[in-house]
CSV table of C-alpha atoms in Angstrom, one decimal:
chain,number,residue,atom,x,y,z
A,12,ASP,CA,9.3,13.6,-5.0
A,13,GLN,CA,9.9,9.8,-4.6
A,14,GLN,CA,10.8,9.2,-0.8
A,15,VAL,CA,10.7,5.6,-0.9
A,16,LYS,CA,12.9,3.9,-3.7
A,17,GLN,CA,13.1,0.0,-4.8
A,18,ASN,CA,15.4,0.2,-7.4
A,19,SER,CA,15.2,-3.0,-9.1
A,20,PRO,CA,11.8,-3.4,-10.7
A,21,SER,CA,12.5,-7.3,-10.9
A,22,LEU,CA,14.7,-9.9,-9.6
A,23,SER,CA,14.6,-13.8,-10.6
A,24,VAL,CA,16.1,-16.4,-8.1
A,25,GLN,CA,16.6,-20.1,-8.5
A,26,GLU,CA,14.2,-22.2,-6.2
A,27,GLY,CA,16.1,-22.9,-2.9
A,28,ARG,CA,18.3,-19.8,-3.2
A,29,ILE,CA,18.4,-16.8,-1.2
A,30,SER,CA,16.0,-13.7,-2.7
A,31,ILE,CA,17.2,-10.1,-1.4
A,32,LEU,CA,14.6,-7.4,-2.4
A,33,ASN,CA,16.0,-3.7,-1.3
A,34,CYS,CA,14.5,-0.7,-0.2
A,35,ASP,CA,16.1,2.8,0.2
A,36,TYR,CA,14.6,6.0,2.0
A,37,THR,CA,15.4,9.6,2.5
A,38,ASN,CA,13.5,10.5,5.2
A,39,SER,CA,15.0,10.0,8.6
A,40,MET,CA,11.3,10.4,10.6
A,41,PHE,CA,10.2,7.1,9.2
A,42,ASP,CA,9.7,5.0,12.1
A,43,TYR,CA,7.8,1.8,11.0
A,44,PHE,CA,8.9,-0.4,8.2
A,45,LEU,CA,6.7,-2.9,6.5
A,46,TRP,CA,7.1,-5.5,3.5
A,47,TYR,CA,4.0,-6.5,1.6
A,48,LYS,CA,3.2,-8.8,-1.0
A,49,LYS,CA,0.8,-8.3,-3.9
A,50,TYR,CA,-0.2,-10.9,-6.5
A,51,PRO,CA,-2.5,-10.0,-9.6
A,52,ALA,CA,-6.0,-8.8,-9.2
A,53,GLU,CA,-5.5,-9.2,-5.7
A,54,GLY,CA,-4.8,-6.2,-2.8
A,55,PRO,CA,-1.4,-6.2,-1.1
A,56,THR,CA,-1.5,-8.5,2.0
A,57,PHE,CA,1.2,-7.8,5.0
A,58,LEU,CA,4.6,-9.7,4.9
A,59,ILE,CA,7.0,-8.4,8.0
A,60,SER,CA,7.5,-5.6,9.7
A,61,ILE,CA,10.2,-3.9,11.8
A,62,SER,CA,10.1,-0.5,14.0
A,63,SER,CA,12.7,1.8,13.8
A,64,ILE,CA,14.6,0.7,17.1
A,65,LYS,CA,15.3,-2.8,15.8
A,66,ASP,CA,17.7,-3.8,13.2
A,67,LYS,CA,16.2,-7.0,12.4
A,68,ASN,CA,13.3,-9.0,12.4
A,69,GLU,CA,12.7,-12.6,11.2
A,70,ASP,CA,9.9,-14.9,10.8
A,71,GLY,CA,10.1,-18.3,9.6
A,72,ARG,CA,11.8,-17.8,5.4
A,73,PHE,CA,11.3,-14.0,5.5
A,74,THR,CA,13.9,-11.8,7.4
A,75,VAL,CA,13.8,-7.9,7.5
A,76,PHE,CA,17.0,-5.6,7.8
A,77,LEU,CA,17.0,-2.2,8.8
A,78,ASN,CA,20.3,0.0,8.4
A,79,LYS,CA,18.9,3.2,9.8
A,80,SER,CA,22.2,5.3,9.1
A,81,ALA,CA,22.4,4.5,5.4
A,82,LYS,CA,18.3,4.6,5.2
A,83,HIS,CA,17.9,1.2,3.8
A,84,LEU,CA,15.7,-1.5,4.2
A,85,SER,CA,16.1,-5.0,2.8
A,86,LEU,CA,14.1,-8.3,3.0
A,87,HIS,CA,15.8,-11.9,2.3
A,88,ILE,CA,13.5,-14.6,1.6
A,89,VAL,CA,15.3,-18.0,2.0
A,90,PRO,CA,14.5,-20.8,0.7
A,91,SER,CA,12.8,-19.2,-2.5
A,92,GLN,CA,10.0,-21.1,-3.2
A,93,PRO,CA,8.1,-20.5,-6.7
A,94,GLY,CA,4.8,-19.2,-4.8
A,95,ASP,CA,6.8,-16.3,-3.3
A,96,SER,CA,6.9,-15.2,-7.3
A,97,ALA,CA,4.8,-11.9,-6.8
A,98,VAL,CA,5.8,-8.2,-6.4
A,99,TYR,CA,6.9,-7.0,-3.1
A,100,PHE,CA,6.6,-3.3,-1.8
A,101,CYS,CA,8.4,-1.8,0.6
A,102,ALA,CA,5.9,0.6,2.7
A,103,ILE,CA,7.0,3.2,5.2
A,104,LEU,CA,5.0,4.9,8.0
A,105,ARG,CA,5.7,8.4,9.4
A,106,GLY,CA,4.6,8.3,13.0
A,107,ASP,CA,4.3,12.3,13.6
A,108,THR,CA,2.2,12.0,10.2
A,109,GLY,CA,-0.6,9.6,11.1
A,110,ASN,CA,-0.8,6.6,9.3
A,111,GLN,CA,-0.3,7.2,5.9
A,112,PHE,CA,1.8,4.6,4.1
A,113,TYR,CA,4.6,5.7,1.8
A,114,PHE,CA,5.2,2.7,-1.0
A,115,GLY,CA,7.8,2.1,-2.9
A,116,THR,CA,7.7,1.1,-6.8
A,117,GLY,CA,7.6,-2.5,-6.3
A,118,THR,CA,10.0,-5.4,-7.1
A,119,SER,CA,8.6,-8.4,-9.1
A,120,LEU,CA,10.4,-11.4,-8.0
A,121,THR,CA,10.3,-14.2,-10.0
A,122,VAL,CA,11.1,-18.0,-8.6
A,123,ILE,CA,12.2,-20.4,-10.9
A,124,PRO,CA,11.6,-24.0,-9.8
B,13,ASP,CA,-15.8,-12.4,8.2
B,14,ALA,CA,-15.7,-10.5,5.1
B,15,GLY,CA,-12.5,-8.5,4.6
B,16,VAL,CA,-12.4,-5.4,2.8
B,17,THR,CA,-14.9,-5.5,-0.4
B,18,GLN,CA,-14.7,-2.9,-3.3
B,19,SER,CA,-16.7,-2.2,-6.2
B,20,PRO,CA,-16.6,-2.0,-8.7
B,21,THR,CA,-13.8,-4.3,-9.9
B,22,HIS,CA,-13.3,-2.5,-13.1
B,23,LEU,CA,-14.7,0.0,-15.3
B,24,ILE,CA,-14.0,2.1,-18.3
B,25,LYS,CA,-15.0,6.1,-18.4
B,26,THR,CA,-14.3,8.5,-20.8
B,27,ARG,CA,-12.0,11.8,-20.0
B,28,GLY,CA,-14.1,14.5,-18.4
B,29,GLN,CA,-16.8,12.2,-16.9
B,30,GLN,CA,-17.2,11.5,-13.0
B,31,VAL,CA,-16.5,7.8,-10.9
B,32,THR,CA,-17.4,6.9,-7.6
B,33,LEU,CA,-15.8,3.8,-5.8
B,34,ARG,CA,-17.0,2.1,-3.0
B,35,CYS,CA,-15.4,0.7,0.1
B,36,SER,CA,-16.7,-1.6,2.8
B,37,PRO,CA,-14.0,-2.0,5.6
B,38,LYS,CA,-13.3,-4.9,7.5
B,39,SER,CA,-15.8,-5.9,10.2
B,40,GLY,CA,-14.9,-3.6,13.3
B,41,HIS,CA,-12.8,-1.2,11.5
B,42,ASP,CA,-13.8,2.5,11.7
B,43,THR,CA,-11.2,4.1,9.5
B,44,VAL,CA,-11.0,3.8,5.6
B,45,SER,CA,-8.0,5.0,3.6
B,46,TRP,CA,-7.7,5.3,-0.3
B,47,TYR,CA,-4.5,4.8,-2.6
B,48,GLN,CA,-3.8,5.3,-6.2
B,49,GLN,CA,-1.7,2.8,-8.1
B,50,ALA,CA,-0.3,4.1,-11.5
B,51,LEU,CA,1.0,1.1,-13.5
B,52,GLY,CA,4.8,0.3,-12.7
B,53,GLN,CA,4.5,2.4,-9.5
B,54,GLY,CA,3.5,1.7,-5.8
B,55,PRO,CA,0.6,2.9,-4.1
B,56,GLN,CA,0.2,6.8,-3.6
B,57,PHE,CA,-2.1,8.0,-0.3
B,58,ILE,CA,-5.1,10.0,-1.1
B,59,PHE,CA,-6.7,10.7,1.9
B,60,GLN,CA,-8.1,8.7,4.8
B,61,TYR,CA,-11.2,8.6,6.9
B,62,TYR,CA,-12.3,8.4,10.2
B,63,GLU,CA,-15.8,9.3,11.9
B,64,GLU,CA,-17.0,10.5,8.6
B,65,GLU,CA,-14.3,13.2,8.2
B,66,GLU,CA,-11.0,13.6,6.0
B,67,ARG,CA,-8.4,13.4,8.8
B,68,GLN,CA,-5.5,13.2,6.4
B,69,ARG,CA,-4.9,14.0,2.5
B,70,GLY,CA,-1.8,13.2,-0.1
B,71,ASN,CA,-0.7,15.2,-2.7
B,72,PHE,CA,-4.0,14.8,-5.1
B,73,PRO,CA,-6.0,17.7,-6.3
B,74,ASP,CA,-9.4,18.7,-5.5
B,75,ARG,CA,-11.1,16.9,-8.0
B,76,PHE,CA,-10.4,13.9,-5.8
B,77,SER,CA,-12.8,13.8,-3.1
B,78,GLY,CA,-14.1,11.5,-0.3
B,79,HIS,CA,-16.9,10.3,2.0
B,80,GLN,CA,-17.3,8.0,5.1
B,81,PHE,CA,-20.9,6.8,5.8
B,82,PRO,CA,-22.3,6.2,9.4
B,83,ASN,CA,-21.7,2.4,8.8
B,84,TYR,CA,-18.3,3.4,8.1
B,85,SER,CA,-18.0,2.5,4.3
B,86,SER,CA,-16.5,5.0,2.2
B,87,GLU,CA,-16.5,6.4,-1.4
B,88,LEU,CA,-14.0,8.3,-3.4
B,89,ASN,CA,-15.3,10.3,-6.1
B,90,VAL,CA,-12.9,11.6,-9.2
B,91,ASN,CA,-14.3,14.8,-11.0
B,92,ALA,CA,-13.2,15.9,-14.5
B,93,LEU,CA,-11.8,12.7,-15.2
B,94,LEU,CA,-8.2,12.9,-17.1
B,95,LEU,CA,-6.1,10.0,-18.6
B,96,GLY,CA,-3.7,10.3,-16.3
B,97,ASP,CA,-6.2,9.2,-13.4
B,98,SER,CA,-6.5,5.5,-14.9
B,99,ALA,CA,-4.9,3.3,-12.4
B,100,LEU,CA,-5.8,0.6,-9.4
B,101,TYR,CA,-7.7,2.4,-7.0
B,102,LEU,CA,-6.7,0.5,-3.5
B,103,CYS,CA,-9.0,1.0,-0.1
B,104,ALA,CA,-7.6,0.0,3.1
B,105,SER,CA,-8.9,-0.5,6.7
B,106,SER,CA,-8.4,-0.6,10.2
B,107,LEU,CA,-9.3,0.4,13.3
B,108,LEU,CA,-7.7,3.8,14.8
B,109,ALA,CA,-7.9,2.5,18.5
B,110,ALA,CA,-5.6,-0.7,17.6
B,111,GLY,CA,-2.9,1.6,16.9
B,112,VAL,CA,-0.6,1.1,13.2
B,113,SER,CA,1.2,-2.1,12.9
B,114,GLY,CA,1.1,-4.6,9.4
B,115,ASN,CA,-1.4,-6.8,11.5
B,116,THR,CA,-4.2,-4.3,11.9
B,117,ILE,CA,-4.1,-2.6,7.9
B,118,TYR,CA,-5.9,-4.5,5.3
B,119,PHE,CA,-6.3,-3.8,1.9
B,120,GLY,CA,-9.1,-4.7,-0.5
B,121,GLU,CA,-8.4,-6.3,-3.8
B,122,GLY,CA,-9.1,-2.6,-5.8
B,123,SER,CA,-10.7,-1.1,-8.7
B,124,TRP,CA,-9.1,-0.8,-11.8
B,125,LEU,CA,-10.2,2.5,-13.5
B,126,THR,CA,-9.2,2.9,-17.5
B,127,VAL,CA,-10.1,6.5,-18.9
B,128,VAL,CA,-10.5,6.6,-22.3
């Protein structure tokens, strides 16, 4: 039972354009949402997060949007840079079950110079 | 300040064997979680250890067991290995009292296990 889904396994974007990565979840009890970036041979590194009381959080080139009614999370990267090429995972925490992450399946982003 | 370190980085085992993976948490952290990431999948939560006890467990069989030592380091043991256990095993460390946020949980580089 996949509670967190990233329906696009891969995405290619031209340098300087916007990258939009999407994530859908099924459980309305989820209350803290994160995006992780993963390079080959490295562990996931934290990128940006948002709590369920907000609908937008911005950090530099990265913005996360949360639509609770649609159970949808998205990450916008603008402008995209070649160094952003990596696999991006959305990860969701459910506060009442401790700090167990539910991860999506990942989207491989390629930014073309 | 060393981050989360895992060993070994790569290993190959035969079906039916047993394997032990090790994790040293980031300095000052007291909680260790283990995740399994199969090829093409996102990480799946195995279990979490705090104060040398299993605090929470995901949907994994009893073949998967763990241990946490007084110095907070942890081991993941998998018995009777199956081909489907081939995956990247990630360790994440945190400080329980710090609460949960992206800035408080750190992942290691992982241990690649191949079962043949």
